[in-house]
Short mmCIF file of C-alpha atoms and ligand atoms in Angstrom, two decimals:
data_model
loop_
_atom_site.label_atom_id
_atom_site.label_comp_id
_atom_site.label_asym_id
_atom_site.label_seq_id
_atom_site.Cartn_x
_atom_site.Cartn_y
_atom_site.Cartn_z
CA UNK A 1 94.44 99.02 73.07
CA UNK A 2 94.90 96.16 75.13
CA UNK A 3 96.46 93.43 74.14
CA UNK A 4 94.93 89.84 74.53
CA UNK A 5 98.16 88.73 76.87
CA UNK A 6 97.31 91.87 79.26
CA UNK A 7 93.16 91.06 79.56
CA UNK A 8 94.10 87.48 80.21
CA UNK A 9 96.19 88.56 82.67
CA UNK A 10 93.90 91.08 84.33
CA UNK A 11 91.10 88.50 84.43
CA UNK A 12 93.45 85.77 86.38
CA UNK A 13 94.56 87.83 88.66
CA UNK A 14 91.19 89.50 89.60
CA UNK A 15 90.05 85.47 89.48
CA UNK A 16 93.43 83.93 91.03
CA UNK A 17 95.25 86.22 93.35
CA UNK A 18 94.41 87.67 96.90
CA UNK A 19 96.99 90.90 96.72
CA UNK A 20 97.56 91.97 100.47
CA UNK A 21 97.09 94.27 102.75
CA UNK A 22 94.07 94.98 99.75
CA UNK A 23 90.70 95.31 99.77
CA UNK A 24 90.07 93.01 96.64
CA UNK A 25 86.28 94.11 96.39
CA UNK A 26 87.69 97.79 95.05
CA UNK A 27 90.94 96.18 93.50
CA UNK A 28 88.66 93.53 91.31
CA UNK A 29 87.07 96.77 89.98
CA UNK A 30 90.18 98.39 88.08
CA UNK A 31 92.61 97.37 86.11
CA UNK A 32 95.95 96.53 87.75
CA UNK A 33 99.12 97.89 86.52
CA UNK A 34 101.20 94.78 85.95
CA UNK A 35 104.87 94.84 86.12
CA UNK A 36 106.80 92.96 84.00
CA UNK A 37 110.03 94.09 84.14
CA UNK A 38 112.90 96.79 85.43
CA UNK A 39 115.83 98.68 84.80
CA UNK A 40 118.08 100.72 87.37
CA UNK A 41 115.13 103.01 89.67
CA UNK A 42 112.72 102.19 87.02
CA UNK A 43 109.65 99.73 86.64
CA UNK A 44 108.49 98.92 83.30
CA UNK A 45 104.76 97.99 82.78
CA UNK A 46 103.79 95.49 80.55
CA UNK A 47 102.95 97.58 77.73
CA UNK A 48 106.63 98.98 78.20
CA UNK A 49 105.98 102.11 79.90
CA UNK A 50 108.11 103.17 82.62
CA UNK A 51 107.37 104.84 85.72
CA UNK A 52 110.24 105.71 88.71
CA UNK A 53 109.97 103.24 91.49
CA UNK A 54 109.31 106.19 94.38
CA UNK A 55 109.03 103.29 96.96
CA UNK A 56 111.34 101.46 96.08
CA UNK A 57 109.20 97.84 95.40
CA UNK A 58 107.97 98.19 99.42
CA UNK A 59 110.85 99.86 100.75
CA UNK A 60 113.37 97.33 99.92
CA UNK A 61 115.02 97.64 96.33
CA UNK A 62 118.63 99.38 96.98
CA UNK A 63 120.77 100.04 93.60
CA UNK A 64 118.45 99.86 91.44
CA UNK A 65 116.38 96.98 89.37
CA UNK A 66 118.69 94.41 86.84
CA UNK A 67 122.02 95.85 88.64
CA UNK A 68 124.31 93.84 86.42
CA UNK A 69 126.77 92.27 89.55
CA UNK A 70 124.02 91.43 91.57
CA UNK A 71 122.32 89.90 88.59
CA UNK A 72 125.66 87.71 87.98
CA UNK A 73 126.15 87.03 91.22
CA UNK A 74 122.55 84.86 91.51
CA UNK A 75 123.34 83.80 87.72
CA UNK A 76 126.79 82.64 89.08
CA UNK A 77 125.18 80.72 92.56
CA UNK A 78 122.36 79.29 90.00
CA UNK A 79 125.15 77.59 88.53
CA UNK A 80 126.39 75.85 91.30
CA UNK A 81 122.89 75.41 93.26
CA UNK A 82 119.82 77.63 94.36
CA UNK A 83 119.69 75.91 98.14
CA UNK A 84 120.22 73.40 100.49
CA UNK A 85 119.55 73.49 103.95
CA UNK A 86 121.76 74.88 107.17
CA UNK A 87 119.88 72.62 109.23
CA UNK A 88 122.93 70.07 109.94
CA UNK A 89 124.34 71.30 106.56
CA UNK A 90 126.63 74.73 106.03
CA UNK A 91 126.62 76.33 102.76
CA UNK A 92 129.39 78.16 101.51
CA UNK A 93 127.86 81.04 100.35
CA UNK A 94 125.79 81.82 103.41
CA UNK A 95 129.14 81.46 105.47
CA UNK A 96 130.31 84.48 103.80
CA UNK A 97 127.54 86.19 103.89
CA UNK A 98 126.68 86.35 107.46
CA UNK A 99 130.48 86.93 107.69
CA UNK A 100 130.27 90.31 105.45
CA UNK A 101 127.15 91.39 107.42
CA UNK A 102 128.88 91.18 110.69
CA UNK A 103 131.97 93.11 109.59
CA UNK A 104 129.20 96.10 108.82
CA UNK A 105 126.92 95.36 111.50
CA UNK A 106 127.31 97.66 114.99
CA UNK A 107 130.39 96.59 116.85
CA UNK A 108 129.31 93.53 119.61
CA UNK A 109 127.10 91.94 116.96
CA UNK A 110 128.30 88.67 115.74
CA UNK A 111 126.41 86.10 115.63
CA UNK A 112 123.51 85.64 112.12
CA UNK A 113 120.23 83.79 112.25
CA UNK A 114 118.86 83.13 109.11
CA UNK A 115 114.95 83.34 108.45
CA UNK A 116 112.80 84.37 105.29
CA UNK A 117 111.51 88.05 105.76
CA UNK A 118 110.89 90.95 108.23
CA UNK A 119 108.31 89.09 110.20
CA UNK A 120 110.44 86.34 110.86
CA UNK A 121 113.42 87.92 111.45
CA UNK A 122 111.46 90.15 114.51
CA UNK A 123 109.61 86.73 115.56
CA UNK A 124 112.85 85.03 115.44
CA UNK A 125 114.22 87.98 118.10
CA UNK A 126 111.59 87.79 120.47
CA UNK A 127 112.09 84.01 120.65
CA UNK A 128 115.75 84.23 121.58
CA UNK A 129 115.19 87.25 124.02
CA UNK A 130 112.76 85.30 125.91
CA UNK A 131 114.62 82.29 125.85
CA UNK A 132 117.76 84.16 126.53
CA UNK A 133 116.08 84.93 129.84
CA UNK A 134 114.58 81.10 130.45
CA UNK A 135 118.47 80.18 130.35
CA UNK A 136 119.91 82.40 132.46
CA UNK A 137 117.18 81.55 135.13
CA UNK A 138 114.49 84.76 135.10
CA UNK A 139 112.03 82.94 133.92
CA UNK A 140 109.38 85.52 135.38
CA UNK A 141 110.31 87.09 131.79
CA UNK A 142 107.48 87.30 129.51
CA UNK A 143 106.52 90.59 128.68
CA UNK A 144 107.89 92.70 125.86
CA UNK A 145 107.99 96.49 126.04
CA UNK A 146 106.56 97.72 122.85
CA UNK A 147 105.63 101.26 121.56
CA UNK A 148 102.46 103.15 120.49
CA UNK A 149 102.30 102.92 116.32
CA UNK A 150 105.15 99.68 116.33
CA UNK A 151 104.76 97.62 113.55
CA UNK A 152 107.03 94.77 113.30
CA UNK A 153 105.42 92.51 110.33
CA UNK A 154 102.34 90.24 110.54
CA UNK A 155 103.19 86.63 112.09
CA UNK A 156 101.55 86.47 115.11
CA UNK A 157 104.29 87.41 117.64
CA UNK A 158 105.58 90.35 115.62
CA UNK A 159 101.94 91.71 115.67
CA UNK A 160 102.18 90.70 119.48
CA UNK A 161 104.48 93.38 119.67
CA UNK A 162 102.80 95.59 117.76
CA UNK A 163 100.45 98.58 118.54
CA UNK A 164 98.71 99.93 115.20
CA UNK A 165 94.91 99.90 116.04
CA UNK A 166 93.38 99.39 112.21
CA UNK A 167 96.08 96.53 111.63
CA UNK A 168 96.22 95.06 115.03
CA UNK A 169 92.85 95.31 116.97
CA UNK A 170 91.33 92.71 115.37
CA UNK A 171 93.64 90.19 116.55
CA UNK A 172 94.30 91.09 119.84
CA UNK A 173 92.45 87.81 121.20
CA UNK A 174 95.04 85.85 119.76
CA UNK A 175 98.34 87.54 121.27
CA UNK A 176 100.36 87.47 123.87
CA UNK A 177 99.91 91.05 126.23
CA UNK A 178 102.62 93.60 126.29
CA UNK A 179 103.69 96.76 127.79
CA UNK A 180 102.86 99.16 125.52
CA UNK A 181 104.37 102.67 125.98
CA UNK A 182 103.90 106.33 124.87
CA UNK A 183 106.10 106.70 121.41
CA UNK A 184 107.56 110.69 122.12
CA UNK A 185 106.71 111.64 118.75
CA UNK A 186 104.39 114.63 118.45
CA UNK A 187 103.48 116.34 115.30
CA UNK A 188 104.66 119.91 114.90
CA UNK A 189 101.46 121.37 113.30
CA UNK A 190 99.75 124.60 113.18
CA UNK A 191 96.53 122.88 115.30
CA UNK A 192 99.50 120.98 117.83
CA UNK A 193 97.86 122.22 121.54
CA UNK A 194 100.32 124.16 123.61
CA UNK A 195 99.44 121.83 126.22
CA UNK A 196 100.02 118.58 124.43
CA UNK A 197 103.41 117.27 125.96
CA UNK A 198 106.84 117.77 124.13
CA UNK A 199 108.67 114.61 123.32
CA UNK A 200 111.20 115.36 125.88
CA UNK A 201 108.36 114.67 128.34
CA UNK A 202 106.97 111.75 126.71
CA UNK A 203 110.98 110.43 126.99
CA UNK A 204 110.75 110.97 130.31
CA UNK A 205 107.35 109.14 130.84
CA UNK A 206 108.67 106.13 129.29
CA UNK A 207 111.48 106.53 131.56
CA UNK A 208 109.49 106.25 134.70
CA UNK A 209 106.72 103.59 132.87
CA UNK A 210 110.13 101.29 131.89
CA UNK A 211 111.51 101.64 135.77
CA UNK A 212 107.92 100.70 136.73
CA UNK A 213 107.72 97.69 134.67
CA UNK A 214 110.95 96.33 133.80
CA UNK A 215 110.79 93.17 137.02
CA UNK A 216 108.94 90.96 134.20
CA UNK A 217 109.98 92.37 131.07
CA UNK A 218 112.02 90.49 128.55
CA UNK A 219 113.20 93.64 125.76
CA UNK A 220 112.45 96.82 124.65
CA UNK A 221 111.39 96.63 121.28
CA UNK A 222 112.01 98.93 118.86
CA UNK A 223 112.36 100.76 114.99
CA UNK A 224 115.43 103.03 115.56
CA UNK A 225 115.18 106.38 114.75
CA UNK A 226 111.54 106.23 112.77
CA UNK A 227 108.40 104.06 113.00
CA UNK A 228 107.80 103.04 109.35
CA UNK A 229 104.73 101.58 108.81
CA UNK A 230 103.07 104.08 111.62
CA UNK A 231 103.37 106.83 108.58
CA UNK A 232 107.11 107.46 109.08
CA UNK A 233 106.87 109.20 112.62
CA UNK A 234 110.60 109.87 113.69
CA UNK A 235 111.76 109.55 117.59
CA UNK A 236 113.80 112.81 118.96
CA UNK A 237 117.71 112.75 118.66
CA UNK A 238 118.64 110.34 121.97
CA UNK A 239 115.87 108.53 122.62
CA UNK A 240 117.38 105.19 121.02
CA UNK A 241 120.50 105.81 123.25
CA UNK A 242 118.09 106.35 125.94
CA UNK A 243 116.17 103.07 125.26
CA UNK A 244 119.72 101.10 125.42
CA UNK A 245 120.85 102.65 128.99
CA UNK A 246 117.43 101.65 130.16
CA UNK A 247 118.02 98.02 129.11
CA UNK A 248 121.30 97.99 130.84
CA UNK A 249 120.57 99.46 134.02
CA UNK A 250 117.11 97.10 134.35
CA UNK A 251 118.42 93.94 133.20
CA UNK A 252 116.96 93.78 129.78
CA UNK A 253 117.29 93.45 126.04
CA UNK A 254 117.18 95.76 123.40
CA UNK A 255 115.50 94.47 120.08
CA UNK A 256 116.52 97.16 117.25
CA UNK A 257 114.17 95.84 114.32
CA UNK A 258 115.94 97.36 111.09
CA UNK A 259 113.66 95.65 108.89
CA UNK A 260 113.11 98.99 107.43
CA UNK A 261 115.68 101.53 108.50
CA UNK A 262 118.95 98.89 107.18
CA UNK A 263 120.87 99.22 104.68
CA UNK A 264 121.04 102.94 104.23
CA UNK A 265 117.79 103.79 104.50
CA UNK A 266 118.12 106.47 107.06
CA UNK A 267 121.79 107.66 105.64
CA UNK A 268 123.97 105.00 107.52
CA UNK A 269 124.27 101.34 107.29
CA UNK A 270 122.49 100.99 110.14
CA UNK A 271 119.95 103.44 112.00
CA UNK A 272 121.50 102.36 115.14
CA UNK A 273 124.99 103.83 114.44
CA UNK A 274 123.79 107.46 114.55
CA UNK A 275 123.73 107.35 118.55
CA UNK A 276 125.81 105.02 118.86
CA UNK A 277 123.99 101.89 120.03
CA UNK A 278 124.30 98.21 119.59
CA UNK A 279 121.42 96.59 120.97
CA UNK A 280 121.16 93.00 121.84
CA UNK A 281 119.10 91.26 118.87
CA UNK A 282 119.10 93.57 115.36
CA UNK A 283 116.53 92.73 113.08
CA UNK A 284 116.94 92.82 109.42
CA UNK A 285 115.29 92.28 105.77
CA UNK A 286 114.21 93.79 102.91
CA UNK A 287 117.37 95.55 101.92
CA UNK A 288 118.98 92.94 103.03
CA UNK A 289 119.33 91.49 99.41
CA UNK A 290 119.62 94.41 97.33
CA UNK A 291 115.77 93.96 97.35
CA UNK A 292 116.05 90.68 95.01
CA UNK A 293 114.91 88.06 96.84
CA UNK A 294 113.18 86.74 100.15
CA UNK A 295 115.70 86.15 102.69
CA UNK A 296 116.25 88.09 106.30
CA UNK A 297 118.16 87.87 109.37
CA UNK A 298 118.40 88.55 112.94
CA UNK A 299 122.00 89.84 114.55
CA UNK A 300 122.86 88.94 118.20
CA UNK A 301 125.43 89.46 120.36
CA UNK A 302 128.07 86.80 122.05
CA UNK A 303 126.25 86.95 125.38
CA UNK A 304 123.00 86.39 123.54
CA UNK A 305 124.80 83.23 122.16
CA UNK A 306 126.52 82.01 125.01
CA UNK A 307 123.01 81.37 126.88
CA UNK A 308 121.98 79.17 124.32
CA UNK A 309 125.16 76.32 124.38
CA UNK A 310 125.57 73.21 126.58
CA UNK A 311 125.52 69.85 126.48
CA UNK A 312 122.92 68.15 123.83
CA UNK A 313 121.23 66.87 126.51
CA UNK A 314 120.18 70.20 128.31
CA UNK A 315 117.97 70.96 125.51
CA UNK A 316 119.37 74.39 125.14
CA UNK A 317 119.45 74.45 121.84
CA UNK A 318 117.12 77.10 119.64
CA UNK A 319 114.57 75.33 118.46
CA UNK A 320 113.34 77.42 115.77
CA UNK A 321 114.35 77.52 111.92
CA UNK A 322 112.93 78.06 108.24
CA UNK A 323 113.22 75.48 105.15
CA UNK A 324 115.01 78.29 102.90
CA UNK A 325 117.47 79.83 106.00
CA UNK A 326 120.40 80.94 104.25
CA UNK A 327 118.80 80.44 100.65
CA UNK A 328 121.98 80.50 98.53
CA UNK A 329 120.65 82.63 96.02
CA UNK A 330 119.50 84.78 98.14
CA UNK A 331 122.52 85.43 99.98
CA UNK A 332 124.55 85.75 96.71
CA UNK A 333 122.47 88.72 95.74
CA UNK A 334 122.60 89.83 99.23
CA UNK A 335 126.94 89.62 99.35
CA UNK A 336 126.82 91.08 95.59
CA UNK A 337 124.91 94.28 96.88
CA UNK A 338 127.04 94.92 100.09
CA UNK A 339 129.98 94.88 97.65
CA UNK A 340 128.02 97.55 95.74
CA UNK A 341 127.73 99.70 98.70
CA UNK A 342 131.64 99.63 98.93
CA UNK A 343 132.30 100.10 95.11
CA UNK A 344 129.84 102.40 94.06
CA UNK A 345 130.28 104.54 97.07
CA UNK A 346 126.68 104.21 97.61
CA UNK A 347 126.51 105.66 101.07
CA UNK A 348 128.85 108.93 100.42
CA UNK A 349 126.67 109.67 97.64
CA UNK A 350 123.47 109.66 99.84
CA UNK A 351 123.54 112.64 102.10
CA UNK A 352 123.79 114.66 98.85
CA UNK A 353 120.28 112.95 97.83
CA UNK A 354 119.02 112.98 101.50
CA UNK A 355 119.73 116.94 101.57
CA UNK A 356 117.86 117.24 97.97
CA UNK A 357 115.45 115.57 98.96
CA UNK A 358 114.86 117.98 102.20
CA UNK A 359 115.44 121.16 100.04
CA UNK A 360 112.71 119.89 97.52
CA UNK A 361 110.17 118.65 100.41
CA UNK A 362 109.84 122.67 101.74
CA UNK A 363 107.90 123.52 98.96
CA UNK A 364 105.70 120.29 99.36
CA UNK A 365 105.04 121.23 102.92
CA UNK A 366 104.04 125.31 102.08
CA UNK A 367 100.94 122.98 100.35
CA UNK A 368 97.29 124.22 102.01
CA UNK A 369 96.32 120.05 103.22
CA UNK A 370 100.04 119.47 104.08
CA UNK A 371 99.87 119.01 107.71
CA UNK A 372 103.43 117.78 108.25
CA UNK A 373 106.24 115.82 106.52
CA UNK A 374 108.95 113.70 108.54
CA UNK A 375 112.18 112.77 106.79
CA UNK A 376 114.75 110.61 108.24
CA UNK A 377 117.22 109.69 105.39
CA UNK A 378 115.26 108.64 102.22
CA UNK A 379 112.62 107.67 104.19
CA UNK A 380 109.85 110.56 103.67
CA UNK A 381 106.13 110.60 105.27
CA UNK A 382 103.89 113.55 103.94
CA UNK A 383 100.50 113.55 106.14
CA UNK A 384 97.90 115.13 104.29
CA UNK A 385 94.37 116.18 105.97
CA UNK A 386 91.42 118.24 105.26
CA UNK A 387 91.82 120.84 107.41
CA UNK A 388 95.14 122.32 109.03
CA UNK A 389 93.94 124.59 111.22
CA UNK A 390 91.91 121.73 113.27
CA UNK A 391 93.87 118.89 112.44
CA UNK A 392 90.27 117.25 111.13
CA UNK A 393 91.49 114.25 108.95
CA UNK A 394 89.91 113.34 105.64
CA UNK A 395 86.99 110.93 105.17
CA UNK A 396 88.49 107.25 104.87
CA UNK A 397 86.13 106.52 102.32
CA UNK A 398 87.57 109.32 100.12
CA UNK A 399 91.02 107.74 99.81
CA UNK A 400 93.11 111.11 99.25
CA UNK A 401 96.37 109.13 100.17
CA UNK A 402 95.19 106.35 97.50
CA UNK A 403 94.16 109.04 94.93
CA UNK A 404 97.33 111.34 95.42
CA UNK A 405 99.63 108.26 94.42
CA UNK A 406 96.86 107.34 91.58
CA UNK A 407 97.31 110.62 90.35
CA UNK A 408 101.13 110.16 90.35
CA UNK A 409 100.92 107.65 88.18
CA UNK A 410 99.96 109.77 85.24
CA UNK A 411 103.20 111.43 84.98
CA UNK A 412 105.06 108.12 85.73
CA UNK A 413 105.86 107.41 89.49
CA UNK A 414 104.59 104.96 91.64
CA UNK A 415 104.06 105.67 95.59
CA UNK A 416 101.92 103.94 98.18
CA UNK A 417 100.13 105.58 100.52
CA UNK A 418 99.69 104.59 104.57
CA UNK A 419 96.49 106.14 105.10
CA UNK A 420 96.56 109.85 103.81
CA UNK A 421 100.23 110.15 104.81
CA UNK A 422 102.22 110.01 101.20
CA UNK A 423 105.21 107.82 101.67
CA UNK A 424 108.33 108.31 99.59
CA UNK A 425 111.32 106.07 100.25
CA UNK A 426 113.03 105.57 96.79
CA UNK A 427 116.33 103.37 96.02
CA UNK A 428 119.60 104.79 97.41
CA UNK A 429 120.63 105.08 93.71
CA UNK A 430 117.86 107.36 92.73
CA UNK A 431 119.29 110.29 90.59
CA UNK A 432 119.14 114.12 91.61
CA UNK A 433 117.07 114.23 88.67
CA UNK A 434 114.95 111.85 89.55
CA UNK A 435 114.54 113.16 93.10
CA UNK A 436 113.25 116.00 91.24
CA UNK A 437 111.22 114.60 89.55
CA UNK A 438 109.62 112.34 92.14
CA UNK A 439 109.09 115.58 94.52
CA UNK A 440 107.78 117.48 90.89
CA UNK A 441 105.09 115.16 90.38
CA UNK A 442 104.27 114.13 94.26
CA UNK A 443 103.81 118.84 94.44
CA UNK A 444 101.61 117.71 91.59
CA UNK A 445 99.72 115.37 92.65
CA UNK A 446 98.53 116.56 95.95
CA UNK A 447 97.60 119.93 94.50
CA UNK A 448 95.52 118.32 91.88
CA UNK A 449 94.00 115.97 94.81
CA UNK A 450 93.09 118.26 97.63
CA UNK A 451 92.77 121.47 95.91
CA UNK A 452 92.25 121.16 92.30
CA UNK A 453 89.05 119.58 90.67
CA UNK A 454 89.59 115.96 91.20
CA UNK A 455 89.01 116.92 94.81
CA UNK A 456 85.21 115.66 95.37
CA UNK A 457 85.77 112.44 93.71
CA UNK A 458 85.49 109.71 96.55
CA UNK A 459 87.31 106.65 95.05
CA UNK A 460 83.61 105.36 95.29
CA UNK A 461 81.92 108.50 93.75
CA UNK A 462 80.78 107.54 90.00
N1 PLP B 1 109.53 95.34 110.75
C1 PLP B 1 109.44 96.56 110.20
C2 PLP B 1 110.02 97.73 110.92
C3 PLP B 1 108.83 96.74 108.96
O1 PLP B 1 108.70 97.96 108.42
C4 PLP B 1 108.32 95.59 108.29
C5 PLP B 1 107.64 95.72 106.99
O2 PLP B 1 107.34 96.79 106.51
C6 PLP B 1 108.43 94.35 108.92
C7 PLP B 1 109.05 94.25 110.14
C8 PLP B 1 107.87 93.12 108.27
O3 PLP B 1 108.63 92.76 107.17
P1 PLP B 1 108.06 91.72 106.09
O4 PLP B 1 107.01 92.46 105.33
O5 PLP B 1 109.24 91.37 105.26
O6 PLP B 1 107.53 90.55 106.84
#
């Protein structure tokens, strides 16, 4: 039965709230699971039932929900005070923050600019490169060098810099052009073309394209090791480290945006560290708090920094900057969890999960409408589509992705789809039992969808 708290609830926010990246005329139509609270990997509804958090609250919760010392560290900064501003002020807490970042950061990284999320923290990175560029006198610098399926948040310049047609297209009039190159990813399915060119050839198109185009370029930009919001399409071992040697030898940046792939995600701190790069700007958010609260930052090197100082007078200066930089409560929770990682041992215990998690995913991918499933760390894609043998997609308007994670929900996990590709990317402290779980019920769920009877029913079929 539904209580009279929950129905008022439902009715505001189908009346009050405009839930993104939603299509509110199908979401006013159901009933919305509300949250209303959490404990460890858990989310608890607000009749008290409790499903596993398989995405980890958008990608971004780390040790769990309610972990008691990141909880006391934001009860112990709300005691002395929630914010005040770095503009002309510092703040001791985000001192020792960016301070405990840079020790874990790649080597060469040293200098933190606060912002508020992902977006910002990629916006805030093409800024500086192109201003980098201004002050060291190439000021025929303005293009970026972007990649097929980026996706780099939704402010205007970070979709500048991004190349996803169904989020993008529409507001290409407003942006500023790019380079946009070939991203060597090519899926390894039953219908992939013999003909259809191996990544090592796509590498060494965007080799020759970056040689061609690099005399008014500004950066590379790019997701190390696995393009997230694209449906979790991975790049082959060496093409980051490839990426970074281009820079150098044409005179340009390297933009790593680790909005997604930080903080463990991918098995290391840092995405970049498994060949070995430091780029110029690093990007960073969501698990940059534990997944707590708002807050993000972007990492840049001492020659990125140097361009920027002189007199007052020279107007050097980067004129860009957010009301809550450095929130304080913010970067409490965000020092408390980077203790975390060192106490609880949190990335030693992950490549035991990581390898579970790749075990359990072979008997996902023997499924019929399974056409491929990329894994780098925790971060899982599983494209589904109506026919392997062709490669023929589903019907958008049937919503398989959508109903797969629906179905989930019945034996308590919650997943979001990106299209029909099933994305799992759970916290780092997610049991072995729950990974079983999680892969259990995500078997489940696609089976029931794409083979079993629920299989006809469009979300818009009666
Ligand atoms: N960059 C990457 C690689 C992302 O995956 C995302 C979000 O998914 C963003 C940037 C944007 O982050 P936010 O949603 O915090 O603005």
């Amino acid at each position: 039965m539904t209580s009279a708290r929950k129905q008022r609830l439902i009715d505001l926010d189908h009346r009050r709230l405009w839930h993104p990246f939603t299509q509110m005329q199908g979401w006013s139509a159901e009933d919305p699971l509300i949250v209303s609270g959490g404990e460890g990997n858990e989310l608890i509804d607000i009749d008290g039932r409790r499903y596993l958090d398989g995405v980890s609250s958008l990608w971004c919760n780390v040790h769990g929900h309610r972990h008691p010392k990141i909880d006391q560290a934001v009860r112990d900064q709300l005691g002395r005070i929630a914010h005040s501003t770095l503009l002309g002020l510092a703040q001791d807490t985000s001192i020792e923050f960016a301070d405990a970042l840079v020790r874990r950061l790649p080597d060469g990284l040293s200098r933190i600019f606060y912002s508020d999320n992902g977006s910002t923290a990629a916006e805030v990175a093409i800024k500086m490169a192109y201003s980098y560029h201004r002050l060291r006198g190439r000021k025929n610098r303005n293009k970026y060098i972007t990649f097929e399926g980026a996706y780099h948040g939704d402010t205007l310049g970070s979709v500048s810099v991004g190349a996803i047609e169904l989020f993008h297209e529409q507001f290409r009039p407003l942006l500023f052009p790019t380079h946009q190159l070939p991203y060597p990813f090519v899926r390894r399915a039953p219908w992939t073309k013999a003909d259809e060119p191996d990544p090592k050839a796509l590498m060494a198109e965007v080799e020759r394209r970056v040689a061609e185009i690099a005399p008014d370029a500004v950066a590379i930009v790019i997701e190390p090791l696995i393009q997230g919001a694209a449906g979790m399409k991975t790049a082959p071992a060496g093409f980051l480290k490839l990426l970074r040697d281009l820079a150098d030898e044409h005179g340009l940046l390297l933009i790593a945006d680790e909005v997604a792939t930080g903080f463990g995600r991918t098995g290391t701190m840092f995405a970049c560290e498994q060949e070995g790069v430091t780029p110029d700007l690093l990007a960073m958010a969501k698990g940059i708090s534990g997944g707590y609260l708002p807050i993000a930052a972007t990492a840049a090197t001492e020659e990125v920094y140097d361009a920027f100082l002189g007199a007052y007078e020279e107007f050097k200066t980067f004129f860009h900057g957010h009301t809550y930089t450095g929130n304080a409560l913010a970067c409490a929770a965000g020092l408390a969890s980077l203790e975390v990682f060192d106490e609880e041992g949190t990335l030693d215990a992950l490549s035991g999960k990581i390898e579970r998690f790749t075990q359990g995913l072979a008997a996902v991918a023997e499924l019929p409408h399974v056409a491929g499933i990329r894994q780098a760390g925790v971060m899982i894609g599983i494209e589904l589509v109506a026919d392997t043998a062709t490669g023929e997609g589903y019907a958008p308007r049937r919503r398989v992705g959508h109903q797969v994670c629906m179905k989930a929900r019945e034996r308590d996990v919650i997943i979001r789809p990106l299209s029909d590709v099933i994305i799992l990317n759970p916290p780092l402290s997610i049991t072995p039992s729950q990974i079983d779980h999680l892969l259990e019920t995500v078997h489940w769920s696609i089976e029931q969808i794409t083979q079993g009877r629920d299989q006809d029913q469009g979300d818009d079929a009666p």
